PDB file of C-alpha atoms in Angstrom:
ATOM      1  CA  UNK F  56     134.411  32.841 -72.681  1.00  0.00           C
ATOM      2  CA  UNK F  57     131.589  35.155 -72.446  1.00  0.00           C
ATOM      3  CA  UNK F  58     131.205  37.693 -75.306  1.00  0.00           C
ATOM      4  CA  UNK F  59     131.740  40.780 -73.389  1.00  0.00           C
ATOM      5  CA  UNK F  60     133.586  43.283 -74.999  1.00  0.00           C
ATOM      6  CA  UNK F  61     135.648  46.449 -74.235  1.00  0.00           C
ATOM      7  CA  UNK F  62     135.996  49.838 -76.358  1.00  0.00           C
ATOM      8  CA  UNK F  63     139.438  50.448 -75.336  1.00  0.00           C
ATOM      9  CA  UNK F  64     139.644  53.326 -78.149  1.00  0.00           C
ATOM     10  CA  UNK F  65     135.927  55.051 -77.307  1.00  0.00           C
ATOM     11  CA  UNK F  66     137.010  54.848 -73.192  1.00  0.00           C
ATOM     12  CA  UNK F  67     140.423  56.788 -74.358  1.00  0.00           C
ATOM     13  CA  UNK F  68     138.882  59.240 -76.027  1.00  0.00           C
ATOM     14  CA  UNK F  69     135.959  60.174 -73.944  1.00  0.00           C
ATOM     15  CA  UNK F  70     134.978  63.214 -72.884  1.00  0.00           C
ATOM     16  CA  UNK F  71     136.196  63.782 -69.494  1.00  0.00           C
ATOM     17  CA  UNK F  72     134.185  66.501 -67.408  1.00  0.00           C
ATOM     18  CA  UNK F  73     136.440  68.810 -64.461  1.00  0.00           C
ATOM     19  CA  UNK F  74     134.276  67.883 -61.826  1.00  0.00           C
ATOM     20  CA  UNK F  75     134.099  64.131 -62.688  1.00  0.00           C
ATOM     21  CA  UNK F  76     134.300  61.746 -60.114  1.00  0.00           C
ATOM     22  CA  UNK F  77     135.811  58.028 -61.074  1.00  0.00           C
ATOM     23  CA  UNK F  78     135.816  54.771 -59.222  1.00  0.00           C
ATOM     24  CA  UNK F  79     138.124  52.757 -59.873  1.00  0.00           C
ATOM     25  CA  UNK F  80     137.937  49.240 -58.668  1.00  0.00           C
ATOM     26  CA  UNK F  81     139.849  45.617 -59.544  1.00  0.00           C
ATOM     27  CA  UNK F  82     136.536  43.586 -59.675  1.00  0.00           C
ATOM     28  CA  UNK F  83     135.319  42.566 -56.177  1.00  0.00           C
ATOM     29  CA  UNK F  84     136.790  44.638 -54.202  1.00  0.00           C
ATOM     30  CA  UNK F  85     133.973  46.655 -52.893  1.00  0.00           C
ATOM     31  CA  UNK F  86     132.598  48.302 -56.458  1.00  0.00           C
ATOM     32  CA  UNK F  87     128.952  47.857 -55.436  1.00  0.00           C
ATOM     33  CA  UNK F  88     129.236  49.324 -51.618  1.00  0.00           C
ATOM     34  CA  UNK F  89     130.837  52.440 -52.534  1.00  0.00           C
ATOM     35  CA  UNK F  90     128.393  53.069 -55.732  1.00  0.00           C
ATOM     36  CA  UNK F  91     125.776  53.526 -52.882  1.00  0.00           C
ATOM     37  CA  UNK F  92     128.309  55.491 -50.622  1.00  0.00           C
ATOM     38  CA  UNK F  93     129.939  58.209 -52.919  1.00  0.00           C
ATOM     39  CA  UNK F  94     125.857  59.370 -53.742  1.00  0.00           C
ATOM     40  CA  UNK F  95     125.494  59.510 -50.769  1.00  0.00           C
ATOM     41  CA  UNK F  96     128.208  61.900 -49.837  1.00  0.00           C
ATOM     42  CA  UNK F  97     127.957  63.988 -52.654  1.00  0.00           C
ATOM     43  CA  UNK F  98     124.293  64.393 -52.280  1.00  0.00           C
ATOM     44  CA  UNK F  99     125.280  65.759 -49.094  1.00  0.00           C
ATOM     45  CA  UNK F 100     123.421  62.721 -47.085  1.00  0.00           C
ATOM     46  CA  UNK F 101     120.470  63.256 -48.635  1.00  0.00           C
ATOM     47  CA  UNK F 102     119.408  59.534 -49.143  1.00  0.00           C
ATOM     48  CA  UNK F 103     116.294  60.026 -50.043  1.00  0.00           C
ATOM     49  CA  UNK F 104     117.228  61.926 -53.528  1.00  0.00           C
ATOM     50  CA  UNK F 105     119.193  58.751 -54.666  1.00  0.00           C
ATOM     51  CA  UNK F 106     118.094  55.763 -52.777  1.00  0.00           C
ATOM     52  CA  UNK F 107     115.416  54.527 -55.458  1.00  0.00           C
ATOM     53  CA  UNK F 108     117.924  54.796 -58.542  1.00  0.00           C
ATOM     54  CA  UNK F 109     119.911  51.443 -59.297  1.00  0.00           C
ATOM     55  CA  UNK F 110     123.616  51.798 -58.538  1.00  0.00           C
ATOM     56  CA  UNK F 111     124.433  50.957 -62.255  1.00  0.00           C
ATOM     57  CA  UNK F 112     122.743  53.855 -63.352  1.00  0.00           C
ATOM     58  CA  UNK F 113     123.497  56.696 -60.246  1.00  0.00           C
ATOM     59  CA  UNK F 114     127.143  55.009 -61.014  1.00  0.00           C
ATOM     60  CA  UNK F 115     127.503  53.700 -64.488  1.00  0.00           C
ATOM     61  CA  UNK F 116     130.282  51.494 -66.025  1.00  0.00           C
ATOM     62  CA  UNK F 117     131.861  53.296 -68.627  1.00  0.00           C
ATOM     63  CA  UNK F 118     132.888  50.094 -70.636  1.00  0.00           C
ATOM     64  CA  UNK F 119     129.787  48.761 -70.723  1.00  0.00           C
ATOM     65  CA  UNK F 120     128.103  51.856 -71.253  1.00  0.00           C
ATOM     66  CA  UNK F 121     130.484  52.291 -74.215  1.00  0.00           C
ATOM     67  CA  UNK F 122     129.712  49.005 -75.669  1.00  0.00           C
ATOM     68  CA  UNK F 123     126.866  47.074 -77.437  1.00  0.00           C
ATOM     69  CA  UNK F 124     126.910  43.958 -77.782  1.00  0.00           C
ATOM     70  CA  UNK F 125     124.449  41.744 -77.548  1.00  0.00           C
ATOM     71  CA  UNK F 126     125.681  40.076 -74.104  1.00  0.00           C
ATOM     72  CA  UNK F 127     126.440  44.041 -72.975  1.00  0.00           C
ATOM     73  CA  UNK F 128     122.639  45.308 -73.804  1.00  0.00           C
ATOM     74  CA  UNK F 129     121.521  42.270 -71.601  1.00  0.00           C
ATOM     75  CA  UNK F 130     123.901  43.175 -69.044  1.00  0.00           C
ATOM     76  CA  UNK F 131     122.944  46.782 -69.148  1.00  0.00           C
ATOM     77  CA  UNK F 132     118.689  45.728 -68.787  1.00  0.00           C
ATOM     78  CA  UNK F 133     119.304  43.171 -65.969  1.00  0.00           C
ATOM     79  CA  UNK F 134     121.492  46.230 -64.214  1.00  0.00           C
ATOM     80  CA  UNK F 135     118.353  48.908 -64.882  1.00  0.00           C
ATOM     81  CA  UNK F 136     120.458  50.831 -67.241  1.00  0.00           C
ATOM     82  CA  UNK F 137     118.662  52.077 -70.121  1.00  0.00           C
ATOM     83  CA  UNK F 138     119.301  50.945 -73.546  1.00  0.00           C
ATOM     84  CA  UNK F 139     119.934  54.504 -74.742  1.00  0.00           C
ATOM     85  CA  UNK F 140     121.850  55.609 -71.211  1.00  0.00           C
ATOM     86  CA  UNK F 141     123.481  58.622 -72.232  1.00  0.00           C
ATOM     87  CA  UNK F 142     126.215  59.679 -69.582  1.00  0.00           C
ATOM     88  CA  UNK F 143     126.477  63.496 -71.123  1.00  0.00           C
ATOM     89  CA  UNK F 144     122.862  63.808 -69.541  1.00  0.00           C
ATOM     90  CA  UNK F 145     123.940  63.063 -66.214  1.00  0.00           C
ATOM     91  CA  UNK F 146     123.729  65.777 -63.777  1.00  0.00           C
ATOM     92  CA  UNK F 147     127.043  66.835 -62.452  1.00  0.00           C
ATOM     93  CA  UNK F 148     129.404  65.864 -60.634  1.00  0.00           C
ATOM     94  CA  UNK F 149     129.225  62.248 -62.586  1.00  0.00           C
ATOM     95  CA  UNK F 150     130.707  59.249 -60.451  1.00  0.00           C
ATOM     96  CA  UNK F 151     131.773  57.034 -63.428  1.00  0.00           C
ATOM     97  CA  UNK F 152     133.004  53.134 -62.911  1.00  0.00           C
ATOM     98  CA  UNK F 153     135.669  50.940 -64.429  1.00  0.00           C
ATOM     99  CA  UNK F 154     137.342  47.573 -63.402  1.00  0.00           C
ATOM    100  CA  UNK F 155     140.407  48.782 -65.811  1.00  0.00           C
ATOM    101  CA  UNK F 156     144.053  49.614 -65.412  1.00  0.00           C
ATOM    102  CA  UNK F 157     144.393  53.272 -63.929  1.00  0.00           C
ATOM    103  CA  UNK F 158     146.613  53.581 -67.575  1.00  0.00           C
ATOM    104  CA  UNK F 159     143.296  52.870 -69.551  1.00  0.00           C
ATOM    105  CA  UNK F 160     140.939  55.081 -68.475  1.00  0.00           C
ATOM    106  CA  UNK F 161     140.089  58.284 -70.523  1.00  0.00           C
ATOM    107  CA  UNK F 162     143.329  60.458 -71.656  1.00  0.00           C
ATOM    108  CA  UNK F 163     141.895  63.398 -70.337  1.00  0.00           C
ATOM    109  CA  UNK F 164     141.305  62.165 -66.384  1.00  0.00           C
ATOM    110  CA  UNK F 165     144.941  63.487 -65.982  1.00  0.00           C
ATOM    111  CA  UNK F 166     144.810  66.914 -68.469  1.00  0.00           C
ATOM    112  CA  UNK F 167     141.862  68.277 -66.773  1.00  0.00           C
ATOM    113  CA  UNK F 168     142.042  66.408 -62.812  1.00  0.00           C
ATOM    114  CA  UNK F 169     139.317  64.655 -62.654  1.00  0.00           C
ATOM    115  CA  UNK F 170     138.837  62.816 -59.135  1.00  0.00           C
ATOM    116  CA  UNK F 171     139.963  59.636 -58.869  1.00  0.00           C
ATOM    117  CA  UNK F 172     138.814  56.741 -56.333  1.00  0.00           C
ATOM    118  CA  UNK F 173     140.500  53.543 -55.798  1.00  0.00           C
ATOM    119  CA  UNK F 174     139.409  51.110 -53.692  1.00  0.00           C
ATOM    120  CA  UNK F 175     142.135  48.314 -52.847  1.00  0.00           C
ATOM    121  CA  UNK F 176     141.386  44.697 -51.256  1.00  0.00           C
ATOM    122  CA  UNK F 177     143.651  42.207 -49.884  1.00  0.00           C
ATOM    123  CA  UNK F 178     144.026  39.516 -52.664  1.00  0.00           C
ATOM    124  CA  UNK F 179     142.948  36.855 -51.123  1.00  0.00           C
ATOM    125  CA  UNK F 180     139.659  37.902 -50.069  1.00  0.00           C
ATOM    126  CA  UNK F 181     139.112  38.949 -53.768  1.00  0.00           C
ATOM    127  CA  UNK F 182     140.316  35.745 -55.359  1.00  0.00           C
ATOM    128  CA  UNK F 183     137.432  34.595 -53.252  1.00  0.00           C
ATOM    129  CA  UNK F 184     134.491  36.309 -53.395  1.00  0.00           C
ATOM    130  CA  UNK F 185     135.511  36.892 -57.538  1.00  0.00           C
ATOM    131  CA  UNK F 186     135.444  32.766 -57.849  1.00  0.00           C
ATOM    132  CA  UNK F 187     132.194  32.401 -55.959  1.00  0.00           C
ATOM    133  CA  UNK F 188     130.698  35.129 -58.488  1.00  0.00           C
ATOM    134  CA  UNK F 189     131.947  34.181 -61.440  1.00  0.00           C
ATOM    135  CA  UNK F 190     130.512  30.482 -60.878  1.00  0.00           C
ATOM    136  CA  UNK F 191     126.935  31.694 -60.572  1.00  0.00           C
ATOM    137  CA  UNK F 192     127.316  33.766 -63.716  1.00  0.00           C
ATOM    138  CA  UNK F 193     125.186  31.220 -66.494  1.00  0.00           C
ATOM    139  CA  UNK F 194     126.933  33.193 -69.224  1.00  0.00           C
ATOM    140  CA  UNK F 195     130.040  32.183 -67.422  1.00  0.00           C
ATOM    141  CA  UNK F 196     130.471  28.755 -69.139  1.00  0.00           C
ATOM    142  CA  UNK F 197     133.556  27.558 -67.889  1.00  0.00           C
ATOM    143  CA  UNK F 198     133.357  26.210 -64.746  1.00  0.00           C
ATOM    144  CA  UNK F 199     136.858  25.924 -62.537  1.00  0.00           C
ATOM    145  CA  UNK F 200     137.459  24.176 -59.285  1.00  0.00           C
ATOM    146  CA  UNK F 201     138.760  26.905 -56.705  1.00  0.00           C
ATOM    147  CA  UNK F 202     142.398  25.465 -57.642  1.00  0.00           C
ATOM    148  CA  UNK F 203     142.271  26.146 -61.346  1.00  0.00           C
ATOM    149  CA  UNK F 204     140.512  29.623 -60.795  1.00  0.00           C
ATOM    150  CA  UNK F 205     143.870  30.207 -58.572  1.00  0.00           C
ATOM    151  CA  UNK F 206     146.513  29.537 -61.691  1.00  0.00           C
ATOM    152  CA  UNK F 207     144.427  32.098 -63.415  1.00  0.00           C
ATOM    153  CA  UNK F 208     144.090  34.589 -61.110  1.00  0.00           C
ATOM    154  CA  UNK F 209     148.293  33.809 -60.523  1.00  0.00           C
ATOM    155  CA  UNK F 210     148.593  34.054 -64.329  1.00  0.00           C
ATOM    156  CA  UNK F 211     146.272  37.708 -64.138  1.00  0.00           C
ATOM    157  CA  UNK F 212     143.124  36.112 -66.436  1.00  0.00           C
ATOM    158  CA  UNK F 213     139.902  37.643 -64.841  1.00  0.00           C
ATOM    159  CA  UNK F 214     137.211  36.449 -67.768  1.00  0.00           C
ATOM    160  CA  UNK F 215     135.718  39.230 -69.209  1.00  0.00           C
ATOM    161  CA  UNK F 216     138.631  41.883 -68.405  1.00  0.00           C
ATOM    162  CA  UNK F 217     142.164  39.788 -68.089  1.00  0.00           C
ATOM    163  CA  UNK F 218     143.637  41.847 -65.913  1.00  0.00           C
ATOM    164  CA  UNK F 219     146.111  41.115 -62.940  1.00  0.00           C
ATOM    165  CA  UNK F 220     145.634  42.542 -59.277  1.00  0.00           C
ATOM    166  CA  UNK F 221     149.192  43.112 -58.609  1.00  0.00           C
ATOM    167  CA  UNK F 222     149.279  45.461 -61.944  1.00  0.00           C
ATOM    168  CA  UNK F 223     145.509  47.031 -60.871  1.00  0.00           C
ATOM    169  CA  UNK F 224     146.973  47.773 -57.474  1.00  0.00           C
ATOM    170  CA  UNK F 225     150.085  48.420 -58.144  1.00  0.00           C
ATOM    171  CA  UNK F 226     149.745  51.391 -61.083  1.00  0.00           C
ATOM    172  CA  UNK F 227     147.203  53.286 -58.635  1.00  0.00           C
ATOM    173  CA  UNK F 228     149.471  52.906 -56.324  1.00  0.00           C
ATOM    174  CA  UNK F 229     151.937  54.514 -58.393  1.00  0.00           C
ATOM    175  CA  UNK F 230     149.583  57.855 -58.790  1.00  0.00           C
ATOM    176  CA  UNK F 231     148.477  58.007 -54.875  1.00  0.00           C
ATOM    177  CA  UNK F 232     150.690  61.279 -54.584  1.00  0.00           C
ATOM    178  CA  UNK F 233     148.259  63.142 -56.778  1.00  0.00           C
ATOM    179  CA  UNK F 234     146.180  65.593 -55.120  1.00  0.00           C
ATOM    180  CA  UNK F 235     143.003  63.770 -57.332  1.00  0.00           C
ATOM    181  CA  UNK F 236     143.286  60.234 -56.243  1.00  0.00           C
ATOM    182  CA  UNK F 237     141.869  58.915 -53.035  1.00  0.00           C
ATOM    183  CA  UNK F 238     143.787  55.763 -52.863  1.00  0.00           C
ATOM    184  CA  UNK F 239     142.093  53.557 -49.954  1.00  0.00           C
ATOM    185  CA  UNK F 240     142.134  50.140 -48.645  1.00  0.00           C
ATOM    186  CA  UNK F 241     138.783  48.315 -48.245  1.00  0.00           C
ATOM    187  CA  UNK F 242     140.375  46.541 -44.783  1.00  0.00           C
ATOM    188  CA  UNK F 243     140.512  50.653 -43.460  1.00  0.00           C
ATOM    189  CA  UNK F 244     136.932  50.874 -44.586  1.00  0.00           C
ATOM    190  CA  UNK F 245     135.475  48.163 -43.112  1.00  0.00           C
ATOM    191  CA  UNK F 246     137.622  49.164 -39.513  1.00  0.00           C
ATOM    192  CA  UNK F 247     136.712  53.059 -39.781  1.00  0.00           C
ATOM    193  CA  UNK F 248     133.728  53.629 -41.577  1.00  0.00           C
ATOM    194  CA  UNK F 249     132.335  56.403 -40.060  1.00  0.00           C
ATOM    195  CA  UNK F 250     136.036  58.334 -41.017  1.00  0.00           C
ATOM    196  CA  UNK F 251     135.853  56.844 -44.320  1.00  0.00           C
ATOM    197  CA  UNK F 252     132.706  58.520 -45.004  1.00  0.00           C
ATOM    198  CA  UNK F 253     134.583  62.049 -43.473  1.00  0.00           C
ATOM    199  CA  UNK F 254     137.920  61.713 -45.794  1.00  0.00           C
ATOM    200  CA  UNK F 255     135.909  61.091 -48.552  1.00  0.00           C
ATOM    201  CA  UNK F 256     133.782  64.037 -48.097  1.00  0.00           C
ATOM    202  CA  UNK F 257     136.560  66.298 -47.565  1.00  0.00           C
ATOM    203  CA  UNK F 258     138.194  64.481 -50.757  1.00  0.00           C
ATOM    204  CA  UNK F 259     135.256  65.423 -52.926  1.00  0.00           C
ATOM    205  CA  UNK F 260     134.642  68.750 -51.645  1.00  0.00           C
ATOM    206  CA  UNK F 261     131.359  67.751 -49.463  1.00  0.00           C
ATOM    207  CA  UNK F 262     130.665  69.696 -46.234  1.00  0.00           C
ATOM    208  CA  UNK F 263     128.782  66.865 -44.000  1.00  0.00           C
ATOM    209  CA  UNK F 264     127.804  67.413 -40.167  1.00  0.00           C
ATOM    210  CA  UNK F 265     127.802  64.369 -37.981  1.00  0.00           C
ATOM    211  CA  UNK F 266     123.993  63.831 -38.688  1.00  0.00           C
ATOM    212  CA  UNK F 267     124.616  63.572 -42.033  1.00  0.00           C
ATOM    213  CA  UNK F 268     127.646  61.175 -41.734  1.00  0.00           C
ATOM    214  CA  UNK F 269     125.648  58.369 -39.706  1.00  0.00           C
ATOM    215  CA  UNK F 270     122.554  58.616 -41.855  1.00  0.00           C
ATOM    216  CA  UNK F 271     124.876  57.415 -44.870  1.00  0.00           C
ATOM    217  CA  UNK F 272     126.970  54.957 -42.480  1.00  0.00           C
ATOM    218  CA  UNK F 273     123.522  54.006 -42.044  1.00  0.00           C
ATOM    219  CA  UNK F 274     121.919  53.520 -44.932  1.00  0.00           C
ATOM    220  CA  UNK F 275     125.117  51.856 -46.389  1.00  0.00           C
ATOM    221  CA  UNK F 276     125.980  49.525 -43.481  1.00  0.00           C
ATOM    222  CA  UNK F 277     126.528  45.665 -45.209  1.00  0.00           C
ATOM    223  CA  UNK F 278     123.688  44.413 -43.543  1.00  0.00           C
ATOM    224  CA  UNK F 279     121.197  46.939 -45.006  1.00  0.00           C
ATOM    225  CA  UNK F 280     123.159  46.383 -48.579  1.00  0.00           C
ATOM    226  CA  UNK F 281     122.554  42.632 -47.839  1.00  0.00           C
ATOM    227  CA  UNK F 282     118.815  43.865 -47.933  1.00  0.00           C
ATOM    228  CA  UNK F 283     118.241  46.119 -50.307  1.00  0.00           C
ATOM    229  CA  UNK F 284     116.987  44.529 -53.477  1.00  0.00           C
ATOM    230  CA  UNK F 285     118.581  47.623 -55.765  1.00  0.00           C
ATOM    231  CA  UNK F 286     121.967  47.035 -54.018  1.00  0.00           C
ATOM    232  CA  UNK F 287     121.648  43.042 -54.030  1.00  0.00           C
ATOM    233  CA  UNK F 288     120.793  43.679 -57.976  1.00  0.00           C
ATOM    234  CA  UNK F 289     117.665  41.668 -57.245  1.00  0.00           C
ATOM    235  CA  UNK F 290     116.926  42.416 -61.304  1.00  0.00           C
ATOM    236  CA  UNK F 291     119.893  40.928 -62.550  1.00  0.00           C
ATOM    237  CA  UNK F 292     119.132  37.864 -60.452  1.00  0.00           C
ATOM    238  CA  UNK F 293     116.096  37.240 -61.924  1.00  0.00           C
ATOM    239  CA  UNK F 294     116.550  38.381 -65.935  1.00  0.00           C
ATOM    240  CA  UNK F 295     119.498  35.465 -65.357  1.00  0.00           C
ATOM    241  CA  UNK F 296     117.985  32.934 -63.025  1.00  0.00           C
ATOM    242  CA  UNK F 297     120.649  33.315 -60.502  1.00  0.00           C
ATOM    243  CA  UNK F 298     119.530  31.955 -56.688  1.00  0.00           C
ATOM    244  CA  UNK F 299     119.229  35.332 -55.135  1.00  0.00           C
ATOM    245  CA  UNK F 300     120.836  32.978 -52.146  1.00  0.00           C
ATOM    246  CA  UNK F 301     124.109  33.322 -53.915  1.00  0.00           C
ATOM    247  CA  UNK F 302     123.985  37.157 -53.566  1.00  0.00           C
ATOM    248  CA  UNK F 303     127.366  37.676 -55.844  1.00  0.00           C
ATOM    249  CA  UNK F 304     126.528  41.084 -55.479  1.00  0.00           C
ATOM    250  CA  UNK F 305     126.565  41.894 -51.769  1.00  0.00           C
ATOM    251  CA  UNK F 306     128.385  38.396 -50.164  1.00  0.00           C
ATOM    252  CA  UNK F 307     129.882  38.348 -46.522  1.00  0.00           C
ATOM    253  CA  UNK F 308     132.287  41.719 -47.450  1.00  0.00           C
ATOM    254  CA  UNK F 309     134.129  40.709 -44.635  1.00  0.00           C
ATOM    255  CA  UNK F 310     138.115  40.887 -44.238  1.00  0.00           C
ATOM    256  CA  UNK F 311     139.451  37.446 -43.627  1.00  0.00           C
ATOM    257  CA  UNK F 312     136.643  35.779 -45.348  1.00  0.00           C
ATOM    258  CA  UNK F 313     139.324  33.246 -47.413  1.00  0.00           C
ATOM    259  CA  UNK F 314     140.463  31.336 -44.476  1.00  0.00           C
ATOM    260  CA  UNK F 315     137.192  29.180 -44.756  1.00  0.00           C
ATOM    261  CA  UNK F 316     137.809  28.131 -48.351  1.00  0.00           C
ATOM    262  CA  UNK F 317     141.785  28.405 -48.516  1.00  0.00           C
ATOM    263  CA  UNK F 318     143.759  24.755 -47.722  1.00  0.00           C
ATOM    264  CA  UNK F 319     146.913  25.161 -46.573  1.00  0.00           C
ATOM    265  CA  UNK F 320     148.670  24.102 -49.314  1.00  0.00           C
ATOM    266  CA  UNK F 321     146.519  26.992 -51.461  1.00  0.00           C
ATOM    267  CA  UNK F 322     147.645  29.596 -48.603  1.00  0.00           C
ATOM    268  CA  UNK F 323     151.411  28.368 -48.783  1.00  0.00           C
ATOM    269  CA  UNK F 324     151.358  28.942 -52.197  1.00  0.00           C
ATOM    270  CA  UNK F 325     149.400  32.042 -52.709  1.00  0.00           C
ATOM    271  CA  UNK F 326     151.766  33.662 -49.776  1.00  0.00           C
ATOM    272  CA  UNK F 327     154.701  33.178 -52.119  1.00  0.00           C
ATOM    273  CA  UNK F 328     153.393  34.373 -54.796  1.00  0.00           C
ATOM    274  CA  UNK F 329     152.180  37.638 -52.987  1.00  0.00           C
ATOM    275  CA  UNK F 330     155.662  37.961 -51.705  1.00  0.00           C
ATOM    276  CA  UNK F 331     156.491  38.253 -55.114  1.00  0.00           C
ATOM    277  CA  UNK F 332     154.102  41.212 -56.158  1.00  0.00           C
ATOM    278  CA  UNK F 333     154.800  42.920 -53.473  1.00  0.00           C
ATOM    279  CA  UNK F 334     158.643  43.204 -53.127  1.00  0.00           C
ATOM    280  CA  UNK F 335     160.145  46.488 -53.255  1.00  0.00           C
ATOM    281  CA  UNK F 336     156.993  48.302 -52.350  1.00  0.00           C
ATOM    282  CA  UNK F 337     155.846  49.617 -49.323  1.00  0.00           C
ATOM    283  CA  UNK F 338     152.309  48.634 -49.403  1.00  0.00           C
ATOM    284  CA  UNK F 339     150.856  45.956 -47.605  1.00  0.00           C
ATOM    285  CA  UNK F 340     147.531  44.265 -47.153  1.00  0.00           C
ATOM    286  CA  UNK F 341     145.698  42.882 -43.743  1.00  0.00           C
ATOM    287  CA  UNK F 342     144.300  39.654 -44.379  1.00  0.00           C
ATOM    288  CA  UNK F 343     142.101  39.342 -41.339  1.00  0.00           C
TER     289      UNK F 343
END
C-alpha cells in the first residue's frame, strides 16, 4: 500500500471561507472535468484567465494539500502544486477538492454554508475506469486482476482512501435538500451539458449569456480534455513514467463504458450487490 496519508484532524479543523466552493467527488467520477469547468463558470467564461494554471492548483486537494509526506510532496510536484501551496492565498471564491465522506470534510462547511458540489457516477463505470488507473500508478504496488479489484471495491477498500461508493453516494445524498449542495449525476452531465454548465452557474451565483456558456462547453468538451496536456496531467505522466497512452486522467468518460470489460458472471454479481446499496432509496443510476 502506497504511503499516502490523510490529516483527518487538520481537514476538520480548517478554516472554512463563506464564499467557498467544494467539490466533492468519490474518485473517478469526473473530479478532473469539472476542476476545468467550475473556473470556468466562476470566471464568468473567461478561459483565458485560467486556462494555463494546472487544475491541481486552480482546484487543489485539501488532503493532500494538508499533508507531507514524502509520497504527498511528490504527488503535489508531478500535479504542479507548489511545495509551499498555501490555500489562504487563493483569491476568492476558492473551489477546494476532496475524494472524502461528505461527514469528513471541514466542521465549518455546514456553520457558515459553504457551497457544496457532488458529482455522482454509476458504479460500474467507476469500478472501471478506478481499476484501469490504479494499475498504471508505479507507486501502486499491488497489482489485482479486474476480479479481485471487484471484492475490494464490494468490501469499500479504494487504496489510498478506503472508502465505499454506496456510503460516498449515499451521505450526499442524504444532504441534497440543502440550499448549498448541488447534488448531480455525471450520466445528466454527459446528456445535457450545455444545462449543466447553466444550473451550475445559477448554483454559484454566476450570470453567463449563451456566448459565454458554449465557450466553456467548448473549451471543456472530453475531446479537448483528451488534448490538453494540463488536463491529461501530462507532468505527472512523466515525473512517474506512466505511458501518456494510458491517460488515467482523462480515459473514454463515457457512460456505459463497463460493458466492454464486465463478463457476465461479474455483471450478475455486481447487479446484486447494487440492489443491495440501493434498497430503500430513491436514487438510481443509468448505466448506459
Amino acid at each position: 500500500m502506497a504511503e499516502y496519508m490523510i490529516d483527518y484532524e487538520d481537514i476538520s479543523k480548517f478554516e472554512v471561507r463563506e464564499d467557498d466552493v467544494y467539490l466533492l467527488t468519490y474518485p473517478k467520477s469526473g473530479t478532473t472535468w469539472f476542476k476545468e469547468i467550475l473556473p470556468c463558470v466562476l470566471n464568468g467564461g473567461n478561459i483565458d484567465a485560467i486556462k494555463d494554471i494546472p487544475p491541481d492548483a486552480k482546484v487543489p486537494y485539501l488532503e493532500l494539500v494538508l499533508s507531507d509526506t514524502e509520497l504527498n510532496t511528490k504527488l503535489k510536484e508531478a500535479l504542479l502544486v507548489s511545495r509551499d501551496f498555501d490555500m489562504d492565498k487563493m483569491t476568492p471564491p476558492r473551489i477546494l477538492s476532496s475524494h472524502l465522506y461528505y461527514e469528513q470534510l471541514p466542521k465549518q462547511v455546514e456553520t457558515k454554508k459553504a457551497k457544496v458540489i457532488y458529482i455522482a457516477r454509476n458504479p460500474k463505470d467507476v469500478a472501471v475506469s478506478n481499476y484501469h488507473h490504479l494499475k498504471v500508478l508505479p507507486f501502486h504496488s499491488d497489482s489485482k486482476s479486474f476480479d479481485e479489484y471487484l471484492d475490494h471495491f464490494y468490501e469499500g477498500k479504494y487504496d489510498f482512501y478506503n472508502i465505499s461508493w454506496k456510503t460516498h453516494v449515499m451521505q450526499a445524498w442524504e444532504h441534497k435538500h440543502m440550499d448549498n449542495v448541488f447534488f448531480i449525476k455525471y450520466e445528466d452531465v454527459r446528456k445535457d451539458f450545455n444545462g449543466t454548465i447553466t444550473k451550475l452557474s445559477e448554483f454559484l451565483g454566476v450570470k453567463l449569456d449563451t456566448a459565454a456558456i458554449q465557450r466553456i462547453a467548448d473549451h471543456c468538451n472530453i475531446e479537448n480534455m483528451r488534448r490538453n496536456p494540463l488536463a491529461r496531467k501530462a507532468n505527472f505522466l512523466e515525473n512517474f513514467k506512466i505511458d501518456p497512452g494510458a491517460n488515467p486522467f482523462v480515459r473514454k468518460g463515457k457512460v456505459g463504458g463497463w460493458k466492454d470489460v464486465f463478463t457476465v458472471a461479474q455483471n450478475e454479481r455486481f447487479d446484486k450487490m447494487y440492489e443491495k446499496w440501493m434498497e430503500g432509496s430513491d436514487l438510481h443510476f443509468e448505466f448506459e
